[in-house]
mmCIF file of C-alpha atoms in Angstrom:
data_model
loop_
_atom_site.group_PDB
_atom_site.id
_atom_site.type_symbol
_atom_site.label_atom_id
_atom_site.label_comp_id
_atom_site.label_asym_id
_atom_site.label_seq_id
_atom_site.Cartn_x
_atom_site.Cartn_y
_atom_site.Cartn_z
ATOM 1 C CA UNK A 27 0.000 0.000 0.000
ATOM 2 C CA UNK A 28 1.172 3.490 -0.707
ATOM 3 C CA UNK A 29 2.224 5.767 2.132
ATOM 4 C CA UNK A 30 3.692 9.212 2.677
ATOM 5 C CA UNK A 31 5.931 10.378 5.496
ATOM 6 C CA UNK A 32 6.499 13.968 6.437
ATOM 7 C CA UNK A 33 9.072 13.739 9.211
ATOM 8 C CA UNK A 34 8.778 17.332 10.392
ATOM 9 C CA UNK A 35 5.589 18.155 12.263
ATOM 10 C CA UNK A 36 6.531 21.791 12.862
ATOM 11 C CA UNK A 37 9.101 24.030 11.198
ATOM 12 C CA UNK A 38 9.914 27.636 12.033
ATOM 13 C CA UNK A 39 11.873 29.857 9.681
ATOM 14 C CA UNK A 40 12.616 33.543 9.546
ATOM 15 C CA UNK A 41 11.066 35.636 6.818
ATOM 16 C CA UNK A 42 13.442 35.784 3.871
ATOM 17 C CA UNK A 43 15.165 32.533 4.767
ATOM 18 C CA UNK A 44 15.079 29.479 2.536
ATOM 19 C CA UNK A 45 12.728 26.588 3.201
ATOM 20 C CA UNK A 46 12.777 22.879 2.600
ATOM 21 C CA UNK A 47 9.949 20.593 3.649
ATOM 22 C CA UNK A 48 10.663 16.897 3.496
ATOM 23 C CA UNK A 49 8.463 14.212 2.015
ATOM 24 C CA UNK A 50 9.184 10.518 1.551
ATOM 25 C CA UNK A 51 6.793 8.184 -0.189
ATOM 26 C CA UNK A 52 6.311 4.485 -0.594
ATOM 27 C CA UNK A 53 4.737 3.300 -3.808
ATOM 28 C CA UNK A 54 5.417 0.332 -6.034
ATOM 29 C CA UNK A 55 5.103 1.974 -9.421
ATOM 30 C CA UNK A 56 5.742 5.412 -10.838
ATOM 31 C CA UNK A 57 4.229 7.768 -8.310
ATOM 32 C CA UNK A 58 2.033 10.752 -8.962
ATOM 33 C CA UNK A 59 3.057 13.276 -6.329
ATOM 34 C CA UNK A 60 1.492 16.466 -5.076
ATOM 35 C CA UNK A 61 2.074 19.218 -2.573
ATOM 36 C CA UNK A 62 -0.932 21.024 -1.136
ATOM 37 C CA UNK A 63 -1.090 23.990 1.223
ATOM 38 C CA UNK A 64 -3.812 24.620 3.780
ATOM 39 C CA UNK A 65 -4.251 28.048 5.311
ATOM 40 C CA UNK A 66 -6.325 28.333 8.489
ATOM 41 C CA UNK A 67 -10.016 27.849 7.788
ATOM 42 C CA UNK A 68 -9.361 27.099 4.156
ATOM 43 C CA UNK A 69 -9.442 24.055 1.955
ATOM 44 C CA UNK A 70 -6.395 22.596 0.305
ATOM 45 C CA UNK A 71 -4.759 24.437 -2.544
ATOM 46 C CA UNK A 72 -2.519 22.650 -4.997
ATOM 47 C CA UNK A 73 1.031 24.005 -5.037
ATOM 48 C CA UNK A 74 2.555 21.672 -7.602
ATOM 49 C CA UNK A 75 2.462 18.171 -9.016
ATOM 50 C CA UNK A 76 4.821 15.607 -10.467
ATOM 51 C CA UNK A 77 3.684 13.013 -12.980
ATOM 52 C CA UNK A 78 6.727 12.308 -15.128
ATOM 53 C CA UNK A 79 9.533 14.007 -16.991
ATOM 54 C CA UNK A 80 11.656 16.732 -15.481
ATOM 55 C CA UNK A 81 12.322 15.880 -11.851
ATOM 56 C CA UNK A 82 12.364 19.521 -10.773
ATOM 57 C CA UNK A 83 8.867 20.950 -10.911
ATOM 58 C CA UNK A 84 7.802 24.523 -10.443
ATOM 59 C CA UNK A 85 4.627 25.507 -8.690
ATOM 60 C CA UNK A 86 2.696 28.530 -7.612
ATOM 61 C CA UNK A 87 3.832 31.123 -5.072
ATOM 62 C CA UNK A 88 7.498 30.532 -5.886
ATOM 63 C CA UNK A 89 7.599 26.931 -4.673
ATOM 64 C CA UNK A 90 9.442 24.100 -6.353
ATOM 65 C CA UNK A 91 9.930 20.422 -5.589
ATOM 66 C CA UNK A 92 12.420 17.827 -6.680
ATOM 67 C CA UNK A 93 11.547 14.197 -7.292
ATOM 68 C CA UNK A 94 14.347 11.790 -6.378
ATOM 69 C CA UNK A 95 13.420 8.244 -7.179
ATOM 70 C CA UNK A 96 16.545 6.774 -5.572
ATOM 71 C CA UNK A 97 15.616 8.394 -2.262
ATOM 72 C CA UNK A 98 11.828 8.054 -2.635
ATOM 73 C CA UNK A 99 11.610 11.732 -1.847
ATOM 74 C CA UNK A 100 9.713 14.745 -3.108
ATOM 75 C CA UNK A 101 10.931 17.679 -1.038
ATOM 76 C CA UNK A 102 9.357 21.106 -1.313
ATOM 77 C CA UNK A 103 11.573 24.178 -1.443
ATOM 78 C CA UNK A 104 11.321 27.920 -1.551
ATOM 79 C CA UNK A 105 14.348 30.237 -1.763
ATOM 80 C CA UNK A 106 12.875 33.074 0.309
ATOM 81 C CA UNK A 107 9.899 32.612 2.601
ATOM 82 C CA UNK A 108 7.260 35.291 3.068
ATOM 83 C CA UNK A 109 5.156 35.728 6.193
ATOM 84 C CA UNK A 110 2.083 34.774 4.164
ATOM 85 C CA UNK A 111 3.557 31.303 3.604
ATOM 86 C CA UNK A 112 2.724 30.344 7.180
ATOM 87 C CA UNK A 113 0.319 27.422 6.783
ATOM 88 C CA UNK A 114 0.156 23.657 6.891
ATOM 89 C CA UNK A 115 1.704 21.763 4.013
ATOM 90 C CA UNK A 116 0.715 18.306 2.865
ATOM 91 C CA UNK A 117 2.524 15.939 0.574
ATOM 92 C CA UNK A 118 0.380 13.349 -1.181
ATOM 93 C CA UNK A 119 0.745 10.443 -3.565
ATOM 94 C CA UNK A 120 -1.887 9.146 -5.971
ATOM 95 C CA UNK A 121 -1.916 5.672 -7.377
ATOM 96 C CA UNK A 122 -2.556 4.386 -10.873
ATOM 97 C CA UNK A 123 -5.183 5.229 -13.422
ATOM 98 C CA UNK A 124 -8.005 2.803 -12.604
ATOM 99 C CA UNK A 125 -10.310 1.926 -9.790
ATOM 100 C CA UNK A 126 -9.632 4.104 -6.807
ATOM 101 C CA UNK A 127 -6.453 5.283 -8.464
ATOM 102 C CA UNK A 128 -7.358 8.900 -7.990
ATOM 103 C CA UNK A 129 -7.239 8.422 -4.248
ATOM 104 C CA UNK A 130 -4.744 10.654 -2.572
ATOM 105 C CA UNK A 131 -2.740 9.265 0.316
ATOM 106 C CA UNK A 132 -1.571 12.164 2.448
ATOM 107 C CA UNK A 133 1.267 12.672 4.830
ATOM 108 C CA UNK A 134 0.456 13.977 8.279
ATOM 109 C CA UNK A 135 1.417 17.511 7.344
ATOM 110 C CA UNK A 136 4.080 20.040 8.306
ATOM 111 C CA UNK A 137 3.037 23.198 10.100
ATOM 112 C CA UNK A 138 5.155 26.129 8.944
ATOM 113 C CA UNK A 139 5.615 29.147 11.166
ATOM 114 C CA UNK A 140 7.330 32.252 9.809
ATOM 115 C CA UNK A 141 9.076 34.617 12.204
ATOM 116 C CA UNK A 142 9.193 38.251 11.208
ATOM 117 C CA UNK B 17 -15.511 30.153 -11.194
ATOM 118 C CA UNK B 18 -14.526 26.507 -10.766
ATOM 119 C CA UNK B 19 -15.343 25.409 -7.273
ATOM 120 C CA UNK B 20 -16.340 22.701 -4.865
ATOM 121 C CA UNK B 21 -18.993 23.865 -2.423
ATOM 122 C CA UNK B 22 -19.684 22.191 0.895
ATOM 123 C CA UNK B 23 -22.507 22.898 3.308
ATOM 124 C CA UNK B 24 -22.692 23.479 6.145
ATOM 125 C CA UNK B 25 -19.264 24.863 7.003
ATOM 126 C CA UNK B 26 -19.786 24.267 10.702
ATOM 127 C CA UNK B 27 -22.191 22.018 12.578
ATOM 128 C CA UNK B 28 -22.565 21.062 16.210
ATOM 129 C CA UNK B 29 -24.996 18.242 16.842
ATOM 130 C CA UNK B 30 -25.707 15.374 19.192
ATOM 131 C CA UNK B 31 -25.040 11.672 19.061
ATOM 132 C CA UNK B 32 -27.508 9.723 16.961
ATOM 133 C CA UNK B 33 -29.096 12.613 15.085
ATOM 134 C CA UNK B 34 -28.820 11.935 11.365
ATOM 135 C CA UNK B 35 -27.038 14.575 9.340
ATOM 136 C CA UNK B 36 -26.031 15.193 5.756
ATOM 137 C CA UNK B 37 -23.133 17.265 4.476
ATOM 138 C CA UNK B 38 -23.672 18.351 0.916
ATOM 139 C CA UNK B 39 -20.995 18.697 -1.734
ATOM 140 C CA UNK B 40 -21.422 20.163 -5.177
ATOM 141 C CA UNK B 41 -18.932 20.832 -7.972
ATOM 142 C CA UNK B 42 -19.373 22.855 -11.155
ATOM 143 C CA UNK B 43 -16.496 21.416 -13.190
ATOM 144 C CA UNK B 44 -18.262 18.388 -14.646
ATOM 145 C CA UNK B 45 -15.789 16.115 -12.863
ATOM 146 C CA UNK B 46 -16.411 12.390 -12.833
ATOM 147 C CA UNK B 47 -14.408 11.656 -9.690
ATOM 148 C CA UNK B 48 -15.531 12.880 -6.282
ATOM 149 C CA UNK B 49 -14.284 11.955 -2.868
ATOM 150 C CA UNK B 50 -14.696 12.633 0.838
ATOM 151 C CA UNK B 51 -11.823 12.938 3.274
ATOM 152 C CA UNK B 52 -11.647 13.534 6.974
ATOM 153 C CA UNK B 53 -8.787 15.419 8.581
ATOM 154 C CA UNK B 54 -7.694 14.693 12.121
ATOM 155 C CA UNK B 55 -4.687 16.118 13.990
ATOM 156 C CA UNK B 56 -1.582 14.022 13.504
ATOM 157 C CA UNK B 57 -3.293 11.788 10.940
ATOM 158 C CA UNK B 58 -3.469 14.006 7.872
ATOM 159 C CA UNK B 59 -6.381 13.428 5.518
ATOM 160 C CA UNK B 60 -7.911 10.009 5.062
ATOM 161 C CA UNK B 61 -10.347 8.989 2.361
ATOM 162 C CA UNK B 62 -13.837 7.987 3.474
ATOM 163 C CA UNK B 63 -15.636 7.219 0.205
ATOM 164 C CA UNK B 64 -15.170 7.977 -3.426
ATOM 165 C CA UNK B 65 -17.208 7.954 -6.607
ATOM 166 C CA UNK B 66 -16.009 7.450 -10.142
ATOM 167 C CA UNK B 67 -19.257 8.538 -11.747
ATOM 168 C CA UNK B 68 -23.008 8.639 -11.260
ATOM 169 C CA UNK B 69 -24.221 5.618 -9.295
ATOM 170 C CA UNK B 70 -20.634 4.332 -8.871
ATOM 171 C CA UNK B 71 -19.327 4.627 -5.323
ATOM 172 C CA UNK B 72 -16.850 2.684 -3.233
ATOM 173 C CA UNK B 73 -15.253 2.662 0.190
ATOM 174 C CA UNK B 74 -12.056 4.451 1.009
ATOM 175 C CA UNK B 75 -9.857 3.824 4.007
ATOM 176 C CA UNK B 76 -12.238 4.853 6.802
ATOM 177 C CA UNK B 77 -15.836 4.245 5.624
ATOM 178 C CA UNK B 78 -17.360 2.966 8.883
ATOM 179 C CA UNK B 79 -20.314 5.053 10.035
ATOM 180 C CA UNK B 80 -20.718 6.914 6.741
ATOM 181 C CA UNK B 81 -22.841 6.617 3.635
ATOM 182 C CA UNK B 82 -22.717 8.421 0.318
ATOM 183 C CA UNK B 83 -24.788 8.646 -2.828
ATOM 184 C CA UNK B 84 -24.136 9.887 -6.336
ATOM 185 C CA UNK B 85 -27.421 10.432 -8.118
ATOM 186 C CA UNK B 86 -26.201 13.396 -10.127
ATOM 187 C CA UNK B 87 -22.756 14.087 -11.455
ATOM 188 C CA UNK B 88 -22.340 17.366 -9.623
ATOM 189 C CA UNK B 89 -23.463 16.265 -6.149
ATOM 190 C CA UNK B 90 -21.912 13.855 -3.671
ATOM 191 C CA UNK B 91 -23.491 14.109 -0.217
ATOM 192 C CA UNK B 92 -21.970 12.525 2.871
ATOM 193 C CA UNK B 93 -24.485 10.999 5.245
ATOM 194 C CA UNK B 94 -23.974 10.190 8.898
ATOM 195 C CA UNK B 95 -27.003 8.117 9.857
ATOM 196 C CA UNK B 96 -26.171 7.848 13.545
ATOM 197 C CA UNK B 97 -23.279 10.182 14.326
ATOM 198 C CA UNK B 98 -20.965 9.418 17.214
ATOM 199 C CA UNK B 99 -18.346 11.573 18.974
ATOM 200 C CA UNK B 100 -15.486 9.804 17.166
ATOM 201 C CA UNK B 101 -16.800 11.330 13.951
ATOM 202 C CA UNK B 102 -15.994 14.796 15.225
ATOM 203 C CA UNK B 103 -13.596 15.992 12.562
ATOM 204 C CA UNK B 104 -12.916 18.329 9.668
ATOM 205 C CA UNK B 105 -14.343 16.981 6.434
ATOM 206 C CA UNK B 106 -13.326 17.805 2.893
ATOM 207 C CA UNK B 107 -14.986 17.047 -0.387
ATOM 208 C CA UNK B 108 -12.829 16.907 -3.508
ATOM 209 C CA UNK B 109 -13.342 16.366 -7.214
ATOM 210 C CA UNK B 110 -11.259 15.762 -10.304
ATOM 211 C CA UNK B 111 -11.341 14.406 -13.801
ATOM 212 C CA UNK B 112 -11.246 10.639 -13.701
ATOM 213 C CA UNK B 113 -8.178 9.774 -15.710
ATOM 214 C CA UNK B 114 -4.668 11.063 -15.876
ATOM 215 C CA UNK B 115 -4.488 11.609 -12.144
ATOM 216 C CA UNK B 116 -5.530 15.193 -12.500
ATOM 217 C CA UNK B 117 -5.190 17.203 -9.310
ATOM 218 C CA UNK B 118 -8.153 17.168 -7.011
ATOM 219 C CA UNK B 119 -9.995 20.372 -6.218
ATOM 220 C CA UNK B 120 -11.024 20.700 -2.586
ATOM 221 C CA UNK B 121 -13.913 22.414 -0.882
ATOM 222 C CA UNK B 122 -13.327 24.702 2.084
ATOM 223 C CA UNK B 123 -14.202 22.033 4.600
ATOM 224 C CA UNK B 124 -16.965 21.248 7.072
ATOM 225 C CA UNK B 125 -16.173 21.162 10.753
ATOM 226 C CA UNK B 126 -18.437 18.698 12.544
ATOM 227 C CA UNK B 127 -18.705 18.422 16.308
ATOM 228 C CA UNK B 128 -20.701 15.481 17.632
ATOM 229 C CA UNK B 129 -21.548 15.821 21.314
#
């Protein structure tokens, strides 16, 4: 069964500093990977996705993520964090193209706090 | 505007009183799904639907029912709610194939007393 691990429950960074949020996945085939962000009281917004091809993917709000098959990782990065980036971030993997293949399996989330 | 709409956004109710959370999408998506979010557990899938009249269980279906009579609507039914169903619920939708990203509603916070 597929699974996602986000080892950091909370991360605090200073505004303007760089950010890396870790994500490790377990999936038998080629994974479809996503990062979502959840602001307080809001639903989940898609930041970026990886299906195939270039292993470095660009997303919205200046985020990027790198897929590393050898490490089963899909870490999210941002060169310079803004106070408005404070939110909870979820990594997710989707499986296959049939049946329940659209199901997203989520990590437990990383809460990002930004210090001014 | 493309959106997934859930109602109500907040509900406090008592054990055993049947309730329905509605979900509607305007993107003509085939795939719809319900998730619950609990602290430290992330989001877990309750039920999903691949099209009208096609539904199936997710990872945590106990105590829930769904129906898909129209493509745009996918209500979540709690026939006899219990306190362990106190949670934040999200409805999501997407195109069926190609693992297109799912669009999420803003969530429904349920408190079962």
